Tab-separated table of N, CA and C in Angstrom:
chain	number	residue	atom	x	y	z
A	1	MET	N	159.363	-102.780	-93.463
A	1	MET	CA	158.567	-102.860	-94.560
A	1	MET	C	159.169	-104.343	-94.403
A	2	LEU	N	160.400	-104.769	-94.736
A	2	LEU	CA	160.562	-106.626	-94.446
A	2	LEU	C	160.001	-106.610	-93.456
A	3	VAL	N	159.681	-106.435	-92.317
A	3	VAL	CA	159.455	-107.254	-90.940
A	3	VAL	C	158.168	-107.678	-91.360
A	4	GLU	N	156.990	-106.246	-91.988
A	4	GLU	CA	155.888	-106.698	-92.202
A	4	GLU	C	155.423	-107.897	-93.156
A	5	LEU	N	156.366	-107.925	-94.506
A	5	LEU	CA	156.413	-108.725	-95.313
A	5	LEU	C	156.638	-110.257	-94.438
A	6	GLY	N	157.598	-110.268	-94.036
A	6	GLY	CA	158.048	-111.514	-93.550
A	6	GLY	C	156.974	-112.588	-92.487
A	7	ASN	N	156.269	-111.193	-91.930
A	7	ASN	CA	155.194	-111.848	-90.809
A	7	ASN	C	153.927	-112.171	-91.556
A	8	GLN	N	153.992	-111.929	-93.039
A	8	GLN	CA	152.435	-112.385	-93.175
A	8	GLN	C	153.511	-113.256	-94.888
A	9	SER	N	152.237	-113.934	-95.480
A	9	SER	CA	153.010	-114.700	-96.852
A	9	SER	C	153.087	-114.106	-98.204
A	10	THR	N	152.085	-112.977	-98.101
A	10	THR	CA	152.130	-112.103	-98.965
A	10	THR	C	151.094	-111.152	-98.461
A	11	GLN	N	151.490	-110.122	-99.219
A	11	GLN	CA	151.333	-108.586	-98.850
A	11	GLN	C	150.788	-107.419	-99.896
A	12	ARG	N	149.664	-107.031	-100.158
A	12	ARG	CA	149.518	-106.356	-101.063
A	12	ARG	C	149.654	-104.555	-100.704
A	13	HIS	N	149.687	-103.959	-101.417
A	13	HIS	CA	150.414	-102.194	-101.772
A	13	HIS	C	149.072	-101.754	-100.350
A	14	THR	N	148.063	-102.218	-100.205
A	14	THR	CA	147.050	-101.075	-99.657
A	14	THR	C	146.839	-101.711	-98.084
A	15	ASP	N	147.340	-103.058	-98.255
A	15	ASP	CA	147.629	-103.857	-96.912
A	15	ASP	C	148.678	-103.277	-96.194
A	16	LEU	N	149.935	-103.480	-97.120
A	16	LEU	CA	151.412	-102.550	-96.218
A	16	LEU	C	150.827	-101.282	-95.416
A	17	ARG	N	149.841	-100.506	-96.705
A	17	ARG	CA	150.074	-99.137	-96.459
A	17	ARG	C	149.246	-98.803	-94.906
A	18	LYS	N	148.152	-99.900	-94.918
A	18	LYS	CA	147.227	-100.080	-93.564
A	18	LYS	C	148.180	-100.584	-92.338
A	19	GLU	N	148.226	-100.998	-92.491
A	19	GLU	CA	149.588	-101.479	-91.297
A	19	GLU	C	150.519	-100.494	-91.271
A	20	MET	N	151.573	-100.488	-91.910
A	20	MET	CA	152.643	-99.303	-91.388
A	20	MET	C	152.343	-97.872	-91.201
A	21	LEU	N	151.035	-97.560	-91.720
A	21	LEU	CA	150.636	-96.212	-91.096
A	21	LEU	C	151.820	-95.233	-91.723
A	22	LEU	N	151.792	-95.535	-93.111
A	22	LEU	CA	152.721	-95.042	-93.955
A	22	LEU	C	151.749	-94.304	-95.430
A	23	SER	N	152.536	-93.414	-96.048
A	23	SER	CA	151.269	-92.992	-97.275
A	23	SER	C	151.649	-93.979	-98.406
A	24	SER	N	151.042	-93.914	-99.070
A	24	SER	CA	150.669	-94.295	-100.502
A	24	SER	C	152.119	-94.504	-100.934
A	25	SER	N	152.437	-93.202	-101.285
A	25	SER	CA	153.975	-92.835	-102.076
A	25	SER	C	154.745	-93.343	-101.242
A	26	THR	N	154.964	-93.358	-99.973
A	26	THR	CA	156.173	-93.499	-99.405
A	26	THR	C	155.887	-95.404	-99.379
A	27	ILE	N	154.894	-96.476	-99.347
A	27	ILE	CA	155.023	-97.256	-99.448
A	27	ILE	C	154.726	-97.561	-100.987
A	28	GLN	N	154.972	-97.127	-101.761
A	28	GLN	CA	155.812	-97.451	-103.314
A	28	GLN	C	156.648	-97.357	-103.429
A	29	GLN	N	157.335	-96.416	-103.031
A	29	GLN	CA	158.768	-95.933	-102.934
A	29	GLN	C	159.703	-96.789	-102.733
A	30	ARG	N	158.953	-97.656	-101.482
A	30	ARG	CA	159.909	-98.605	-100.396
A	30	ARG	C	159.845	-99.570	-101.231
A	31	LEU	N	158.520	-99.782	-101.886
A	31	LEU	CA	158.577	-101.700	-102.682
A	31	LEU	C	159.410	-101.321	-103.688
A	32	LYS	N	159.537	-100.352	-104.276
A	32	LYS	CA	160.501	-100.095	-105.537
A	32	LYS	C	161.918	-100.899	-104.980
A	33	GLU	N	162.527	-99.686	-104.056
A	33	GLU	CA	163.921	-99.920	-103.586
A	33	GLU	C	163.951	-101.314	-103.163
A	34	GLY	N	163.248	-102.117	-102.688
A	34	GLY	CA	163.118	-102.726	-101.685
A	34	GLY	C	163.391	-104.284	-103.266
A	35	LYS	N	162.474	-104.014	-104.109
A	35	LYS	CA	162.851	-105.049	-105.185
A	35	LYS	C	163.937	-104.897	-105.897
A	36	GLU	N	164.785	-103.348	-106.461
A	36	GLU	CA	165.615	-103.369	-106.929
A	36	GLU	C	166.890	-104.059	-105.946
A	37	GLN	N	166.756	-104.053	-104.064
A	37	GLN	CA	168.250	-104.632	-103.858
A	37	GLN	C	167.751	-105.965	-103.574
A	38	GLY	N	166.685	-106.506	-104.075
A	38	GLY	CA	166.784	-108.177	-104.222
A	38	GLY	C	165.658	-109.029	-102.776
A	39	LEU	N	165.141	-107.740	-101.936
A	39	LEU	CA	164.464	-108.146	-100.865
A	39	LEU	C	163.049	-108.847	-100.801
A	40	TRP	N	162.687	-108.477	-102.161
A	40	TRP	CA	161.309	-108.645	-102.266
A	40	TRP	C	161.082	-108.880	-103.677
A	41	LYS	N	160.179	-109.637	-104.000
A	41	LYS	CA	159.715	-110.221	-105.312
A	41	LYS	C	157.992	-109.229	-105.216
A	42	GLN	N	157.823	-109.219	-106.801
A	42	GLN	CA	156.101	-109.038	-106.598
A	42	GLN	C	155.316	-109.947	-107.433
A	43	THR	N	154.511	-110.292	-107.797
A	43	THR	CA	153.744	-111.533	-108.181
A	43	THR	C	152.571	-111.446	-108.115
A	44	LEU	N	151.621	-111.823	-109.118
A	44	LEU	CA	150.135	-111.855	-109.434
A	44	LEU	C	150.127	-112.801	-108.443
A	45	GLU	N	148.171	-112.416	-107.845
A	45	GLU	CA	148.103	-113.633	-106.711
A	45	GLU	C	146.263	-113.602	-107.030
A	46	GLU	N	145.837	-114.598	-107.365
A	46	GLU	CA	144.265	-114.636	-107.444
A	46	GLU	C	143.519	-114.163	-106.275
A	47	ARG	N	142.862	-113.455	-106.001
A	47	ARG	CA	142.153	-113.290	-105.129
A	47	ARG	C	140.841	-112.988	-105.308
A	48	GLY	N	139.562	-113.821	-105.548
A	48	GLY	CA	138.427	-114.077	-105.972
A	48	GLY	C	138.422	-114.130	-107.383
A	49	ASP	N	137.928	-113.172	-107.990
A	49	ASP	CA	137.718	-112.600	-109.496
A	49	ASP	C	139.005	-112.323	-110.043
A	50	VAL	N	139.656	-111.662	-109.112
A	50	VAL	CA	140.642	-110.189	-109.132
A	50	VAL	C	142.739	-110.831	-109.017
A	51	ALA	N	142.870	-110.246	-110.319
A	51	ALA	CA	144.561	-110.911	-110.040
A	51	ALA	C	144.928	-109.307	-109.002
A	52	ALA	N	145.282	-109.889	-107.961
A	52	ALA	CA	146.231	-108.956	-107.468
A	52	ALA	C	147.979	-108.753	-107.339
A	53	LYS	N	148.695	-107.710	-107.641
A	53	LYS	CA	149.841	-107.297	-107.233
A	53	LYS	C	150.137	-107.663	-105.702
A	54	VAL	N	150.840	-108.748	-105.440
A	54	VAL	CA	151.480	-108.889	-103.975
A	54	VAL	C	152.781	-109.379	-104.016
A	55	TYR	N	153.460	-109.048	-102.932
A	55	TYR	CA	154.771	-108.933	-102.458
A	55	TYR	C	154.822	-109.987	-101.736
A	56	THR	N	156.601	-110.978	-101.719
A	56	THR	CA	156.867	-111.862	-100.917
A	56	THR	C	158.407	-111.746	-100.559
A	57	LEU	N	159.046	-112.367	-99.441
A	57	LEU	CA	160.098	-111.559	-99.551
A	57	LEU	C	161.074	-112.605	-100.375
A	58	THR	N	162.018	-112.268	-100.364
A	58	THR	CA	163.137	-113.170	-101.666
A	58	THR	C	163.506	-114.280	-100.158
A	59	ALA	N	165.366	-114.883	-100.818
A	59	ALA	CA	165.662	-115.650	-99.794
A	59	ALA	C	166.988	-115.030	-99.119
A	60	ARG	N	167.278	-113.954	-99.731
A	60	ARG	CA	167.683	-112.646	-99.005
A	60	ARG	C	167.012	-111.888	-98.171
A	61	GLY	N	166.065	-111.652	-98.572
A	61	GLY	CA	164.921	-110.714	-97.510
A	61	GLY	C	164.572	-111.624	-96.345
A	62	ASP	N	164.321	-112.692	-96.817
A	62	ASP	CA	163.988	-113.961	-95.699
A	62	ASP	C	165.025	-113.982	-94.458
A	63	ALA	N	166.381	-114.179	-95.204
A	63	ALA	CA	167.666	-114.159	-94.012
A	63	ALA	C	167.399	-112.994	-93.294
A	64	ILE	N	167.657	-112.104	-93.434
A	64	ILE	CA	167.032	-110.904	-93.274
A	64	ILE	C	166.012	-110.450	-91.744
A	65	TYR	N	165.166	-110.735	-92.867
A	65	TYR	CA	163.877	-111.318	-91.649
A	65	TYR	C	163.892	-111.925	-90.436
A	66	GLU	N	164.596	-113.295	-90.528
A	66	GLU	CA	164.677	-114.062	-89.695
A	66	GLU	C	166.049	-113.523	-88.096
A	67	LYS	N	167.069	-112.758	-89.016
A	67	LYS	CA	168.078	-112.148	-88.090
A	67	LYS	C	167.020	-110.686	-87.039
A	68	ALA	N	166.376	-109.866	-87.950
A	68	ALA	CA	165.538	-109.070	-87.292
A	68	ALA	C	164.387	-109.594	-86.248
A	69	VAL	N	163.694	-111.376	-86.410
A	69	VAL	CA	162.540	-111.698	-85.400
A	69	VAL	C	163.818	-111.829	-84.236
A	70	ALA	N	165.080	-112.739	-84.386
A	70	ALA	CA	165.757	-113.097	-83.650
A	70	ALA	C	166.108	-111.590	-82.416
A	71	VAL	N	165.874	-110.814	-82.683
A	71	VAL	CA	166.377	-109.538	-82.007
A	71	VAL	C	165.113	-108.546	-81.461
A	72	ASP	N	163.790	-109.642	-81.640
A	72	ASP	CA	162.420	-108.798	-81.551
A	72	ASP	C	161.723	-108.066	-82.104
A	73	LEU	N	162.509	-107.499	-83.482
A	73	LEU	CA	162.741	-105.994	-84.096
A	73	LEU	C	161.012	-106.089	-84.746
A	74	ASP	N	160.636	-107.364	-85.027
A	74	ASP	CA	159.161	-107.677	-85.622
A	74	ASP	C	157.940	-106.858	-84.092
A	75	GLN	N	158.251	-107.691	-83.157
A	75	GLN	CA	157.457	-107.022	-82.420
A	75	GLN	C	157.578	-105.784	-81.239
A	76	LEU	N	158.768	-105.301	-81.642
A	76	LEU	CA	158.862	-103.591	-81.587
A	76	LEU	C	158.033	-102.919	-82.473
A	77	TYR	N	158.271	-103.204	-83.854
A	77	TYR	CA	157.535	-102.637	-84.378
A	77	TYR	C	155.875	-102.347	-84.800
A	78	HIS	N	155.609	-103.674	-84.341
A	78	HIS	CA	154.083	-103.744	-83.697
A	78	HIS	C	153.646	-102.713	-82.399
A	79	SER	N	154.451	-103.093	-81.355
A	79	SER	CA	153.804	-101.917	-80.216
A	79	SER	C	154.134	-100.504	-80.667
A	80	LYS	N	155.364	-100.198	-81.669
A	80	LYS	CA	155.566	-98.703	-81.939
A	80	LYS	C	154.073	-98.594	-82.491
A	81	ARG	N	153.618	-99.338	-83.791
A	81	ARG	CA	152.673	-98.852	-84.310
A	81	ARG	C	151.226	-99.161	-83.689
A	82	ASP	N	151.129	-99.730	-82.819
A	82	ASP	CA	150.036	-99.907	-81.698
A	82	ASP	C	149.843	-98.539	-80.983
A	83	LEU	N	151.269	-98.089	-80.444
A	83	LEU	CA	151.067	-96.693	-79.668
A	83	LEU	C	150.837	-95.703	-80.326
A	84	ILE	N	151.321	-95.867	-81.748
A	84	ILE	CA	150.722	-94.268	-82.358
A	84	ILE	C	148.950	-94.320	-82.641
A	85	ARG	N	148.878	-95.659	-83.104
A	85	ARG	CA	147.107	-95.791	-82.957
A	85	ARG	C	146.426	-95.389	-81.911
A	86	SER	N	147.044	-95.876	-80.831
A	86	SER	CA	146.333	-95.499	-79.753
A	86	SER	C	146.335	-94.084	-79.345
A	87	ILE	N	147.647	-93.556	-79.861
A	87	ILE	CA	147.168	-91.626	-79.498
A	87	ILE	C	146.184	-91.298	-80.491
A	88	ASP	N	146.319	-91.890	-81.934
A	88	ASP	CA	145.804	-91.105	-82.734
A	88	ASP	C	144.185	-91.162	-82.106
A	89	ASN	N	144.029	-91.967	-81.923
A	89	ASN	CA	142.226	-92.646	-81.429
A	89	ASN	C	142.011	-91.484	-80.272
A	90	ARG	N	142.432	-91.200	-79.257
A	90	ARG	CA	142.430	-90.796	-78.306
A	90	ARG	C	142.514	-89.249	-78.299
A	91	GLU	N	143.440	-88.964	-79.603
A	91	GLU	CA	143.673	-87.292	-79.929
A	91	GLU	C	141.840	-87.269	-80.760
A	92	ARG	N	141.463	-88.451	-81.437
A	92	ARG	CA	139.529	-88.342	-82.199
A	92	ARG	C	138.895	-88.213	-80.791
A	93	ARG	N	139.457	-88.915	-79.930
A	93	ARG	CA	137.901	-88.705	-79.444
A	93	ARG	C	138.456	-87.514	-78.383
A	94	VAL	N	139.463	-86.611	-78.239
A	94	VAL	CA	139.329	-85.283	-78.048
A	94	VAL	C	138.659	-84.339	-78.706
A	95	ILE	N	138.877	-84.420	-80.138
A	95	ILE	CA	138.480	-83.767	-80.810
A	95	ILE	C	137.054	-83.662	-81.018
A	96	VAL	N	136.282	-85.166	-80.870
A	96	VAL	CA	135.174	-85.141	-81.020
A	96	VAL	C	134.214	-84.430	-79.642
A	97	GLU	N	134.774	-85.215	-78.974
A	97	GLU	CA	134.068	-84.740	-77.519
A	97	GLU	C	134.178	-83.327	-77.205
A	98	SER	N	135.131	-82.240	-78.056
A	98	SER	CA	135.591	-80.708	-77.171
A	98	SER	C	134.799	-80.216	-78.561
A	99	SER	N	133.936	-80.586	-79.463
A	99	SER	CA	133.473	-80.250	-80.605
A	99	SER	C	132.064	-79.856	-80.505
A	100	PRO	N	131.531	-78.882	-81.049
A	100	PRO	CA	130.283	-78.464	-80.795
A	100	PRO	C	129.381	-79.400	-81.538
A	101	ALA	N	128.473	-79.816	-80.846
A	101	ALA	CA	127.260	-80.962	-81.454
A	101	ALA	C	126.877	-80.445	-82.670
A	102	ASP	N	126.983	-79.512	-83.370
A	102	ASP	CA	126.297	-79.122	-84.471
A	102	ASP	C	127.261	-78.852	-85.516
A	103	ALA	N	128.716	-79.128	-85.277
A	103	ALA	CA	129.907	-79.034	-85.948
A	103	ALA	C	129.425	-79.737	-87.370
A	104	ASP	N	129.535	-79.021	-88.200
A	104	ASP	CA	129.123	-79.839	-89.724
A	104	ASP	C	129.909	-81.048	-90.407
A	105	TRP	N	131.109	-80.943	-90.136
A	105	TRP	CA	132.307	-81.517	-89.899
A	105	TRP	C	132.852	-82.466	-89.316
A	106	LEU	N	132.069	-82.750	-87.894
A	106	LEU	CA	132.499	-83.582	-87.034
A	106	LEU	C	131.779	-85.113	-87.588
A	107	ALA	N	131.086	-84.919	-88.674
A	107	ALA	CA	130.113	-86.349	-89.238
A	107	ALA	C	131.922	-86.896	-89.912
A	108	ASP	N	132.100	-86.085	-90.222
A	108	ASP	CA	133.577	-86.468	-91.372
A	108	ASP	C	135.033	-86.880	-90.357
A	109	ILE	N	134.821	-87.064	-89.224
A	109	ILE	CA	135.815	-87.701	-88.495
A	109	ILE	C	135.352	-89.275	-88.296
A	110	GLU	N	136.371	-89.895	-88.866
A	110	GLU	CA	136.351	-91.320	-88.989
A	110	GLU	C	137.080	-91.606	-87.501
A	111	MET	N	136.018	-92.932	-86.609
A	111	MET	CA	136.275	-92.982	-84.928
A	111	MET	C	137.471	-94.294	-85.691
A	112	ASP	N	137.126	-95.140	-86.741
A	112	ASP	CA	137.516	-96.679	-86.543
A	112	ASP	C	138.484	-96.850	-87.393
A	113	ASP	N	138.878	-96.321	-88.119
A	113	ASP	CA	140.446	-96.228	-89.366
A	113	ASP	C	141.339	-95.553	-88.602
A	114	HIS	N	142.244	-95.443	-88.776
A	114	HIS	CA	143.602	-94.750	-88.729
A	114	HIS	C	144.030	-93.936	-90.140
A	115	ASP	N	143.475	-92.663	-89.488
A	115	ASP	CA	143.798	-91.859	-90.696
A	115	ASP	C	144.374	-90.513	-90.049
A	116	LEU	N	145.346	-90.783	-89.849
A	116	LEU	CA	145.891	-89.201	-88.686
A	116	LEU	C	145.438	-87.684	-89.846
A	117	HIS	N	145.224	-87.706	-90.847
A	117	HIS	CA	145.332	-86.218	-91.820
A	117	HIS	C	143.713	-86.154	-91.625
A	118	SER	N	142.773	-87.274	-91.694
A	118	SER	CA	141.628	-86.714	-91.490
A	118	SER	C	141.207	-86.161	-90.214
A	119	VAL	N	141.855	-86.586	-89.162
A	119	VAL	CA	141.996	-86.092	-87.867
A	119	VAL	C	142.901	-84.668	-87.569
A	120	GLN	N	143.861	-84.319	-88.256
A	120	GLN	CA	144.420	-83.228	-87.766
A	120	GLN	C	143.696	-82.141	-89.022
A	121	GLN	N	142.801	-82.446	-89.794
A	121	GLN	CA	142.478	-81.229	-90.390
A	121	GLN	C	141.614	-80.390	-90.240
A	122	PHE	N	141.020	-81.223	-88.626
A	122	PHE	CA	139.635	-80.523	-88.133
A	122	PHE	C	140.427	-79.810	-86.744
A	123	LEU	N	141.530	-80.044	-86.345
A	123	LEU	CA	142.398	-79.205	-85.097
A	123	LEU	C	142.370	-77.819	-85.571
A	124	GLN	N	142.283	-77.255	-86.835
A	124	GLN	CA	142.159	-75.776	-86.583
A	124	GLN	C	140.854	-75.152	-86.679
A	125	GLN	N	139.812	-75.745	-86.486
A	125	GLN	CA	138.492	-75.631	-86.079
A	125	GLN	C	138.325	-74.795	-84.770
A	126	PHE	N	139.162	-75.410	-83.843
A	126	PHE	CA	139.792	-74.657	-82.483
A	126	PHE	C	140.374	-73.537	-82.499
A	127	GLY	N	140.450	-73.134	-81.930
A	127	GLY	CA	141.312	-71.774	-81.837
A	127	GLY	C	140.741	-70.435	-81.105
A	128	THR	N	140.142	-69.473	-81.931
A	128	THR	CA	139.845	-68.142	-81.861
A	128	THR	C	138.755	-68.187	-80.549
A	129	ASP	N	137.711	-69.440	-81.205
A	129	ASP	CA	136.622	-69.444	-80.510
A	129	ASP	C	136.184	-69.559	-78.941
A	130	THR	N	137.965	-69.479	-78.305
A	130	THR	CA	137.463	-69.812	-76.980
A	130	THR	C	138.104	-68.652	-76.300
A	131	GLN	N	138.444	-67.766	-76.693
A	131	GLN	CA	139.378	-66.681	-76.045
A	131	GLN	C	138.270	-65.886	-75.078
């Protein structure tokens, strides 16, 4: 999370969740812990006509971020997330291409967004029909 916050000037909870591929509760817990450790702070930022909670690194967090960048940790995290997204996209494709065309749940699979749960819930549709 620290690396992701360091890559952007400010991040909202929803931005972090989408980018980091973690659940909302995990993001919330890590944001709380990082604030308690003095790694980032929460402020309000005007976004259009709405004030949004955003998180930015503190001086302490920025010093750790610089060390992480020096060892390419930021690039490794991005590579890892790209690989996870690629795997999940291929899983979706296999499910969609292997599904009966008239499956009523087929339209519920999102092909553009990373949402592993929405794909995995349909895996149970396969199994005993092919025996």
